[in-house]
């Protein structure tokens, strides 16, 4: 059974930093495509950052240069380092995993809330 458990959310001042974690079980981050998504209040869920099994990363334009996705395969954990946080980054952040690049994401965490104080 697959479990993705996010942590690290909370309140951060605009311009500040926050690091989100996603602990995976039932899958291995070394073999799965992993990603961070977010859903701002009243808006649709959007992809934020992706990392493939070898570790190549891709970012949404809105976070490029500010957010960093990474993983620790030994700990089976995905991270999202958020720097220079902006008010529009406030959202529920979810991690997701899939085995094949062409698939939809079948595995999701429960989400962690990020609020930004301006």
XYZ file of C-alpha atoms in Angstrom, residues 8-78:
71
model
C 6.530 21.183 6.924
C 3.687 23.477 6.012
C 2.744 26.463 8.102
C 2.780 30.215 8.087
C 5.674 32.134 6.563
C 6.324 35.828 6.029
C 6.488 37.054 2.456
C 10.122 36.849 1.402
C 10.795 34.028 3.827
C 11.569 30.366 3.348
C 9.910 27.067 4.103
C 10.821 23.453 3.380
C 8.170 20.855 2.708
C 8.824 17.129 3.031
C 6.978 14.127 1.662
C 7.749 10.751 3.195
C 6.954 7.882 0.846
C 6.188 4.276 1.671
C 5.082 1.466 -0.611
C 7.054 3.023 -3.473
C 10.634 4.098 -3.888
C 11.632 7.608 -4.876
C 14.543 6.174 -6.827
C 12.187 4.512 -9.332
C 9.130 6.781 -9.347
C 8.456 10.146 -10.950
C 7.654 12.543 -8.125
C 6.056 15.959 -8.126
C 4.693 18.782 -6.014
C 1.316 20.286 -6.806
C -0.566 23.066 -5.067
C -4.138 24.268 -4.841
C -4.662 27.907 -3.868
C -7.968 28.819 -2.209
C -10.788 28.811 -4.735
C -8.510 27.791 -7.595
C -7.647 24.646 -9.496
C -4.750 22.423 -8.524
C -1.551 23.198 -10.442
C 1.778 21.502 -10.867
C 4.730 23.234 -9.231
C 7.801 21.034 -9.696
C 8.747 17.609 -10.993
C 11.697 15.282 -10.458
C 12.339 12.120 -12.432
C 14.018 8.945 -11.145
C 17.556 10.007 -12.162
C 16.963 13.409 -10.520
C 16.280 15.768 -13.404
C 13.985 18.596 -12.374
C 11.398 20.846 -14.013
C 9.578 23.849 -12.575
C 6.509 25.886 -13.266
C 7.423 29.379 -14.446
C 5.773 30.913 -11.393
C 8.281 29.277 -9.010
C 11.383 28.947 -11.163
C 14.422 30.369 -9.395
C 12.660 30.395 -6.010
C 11.658 26.770 -5.341
C 13.870 23.685 -5.441
C 12.592 20.123 -5.642
C 14.904 17.391 -4.414
C 14.798 13.923 -2.974
C 16.750 11.710 -0.635
C 16.455 8.201 -2.015
C 18.026 6.669 1.080
C 15.261 8.224 3.169
C 12.616 7.748 0.464
C 11.653 11.385 0.962
C 10.808 14.206 -1.424
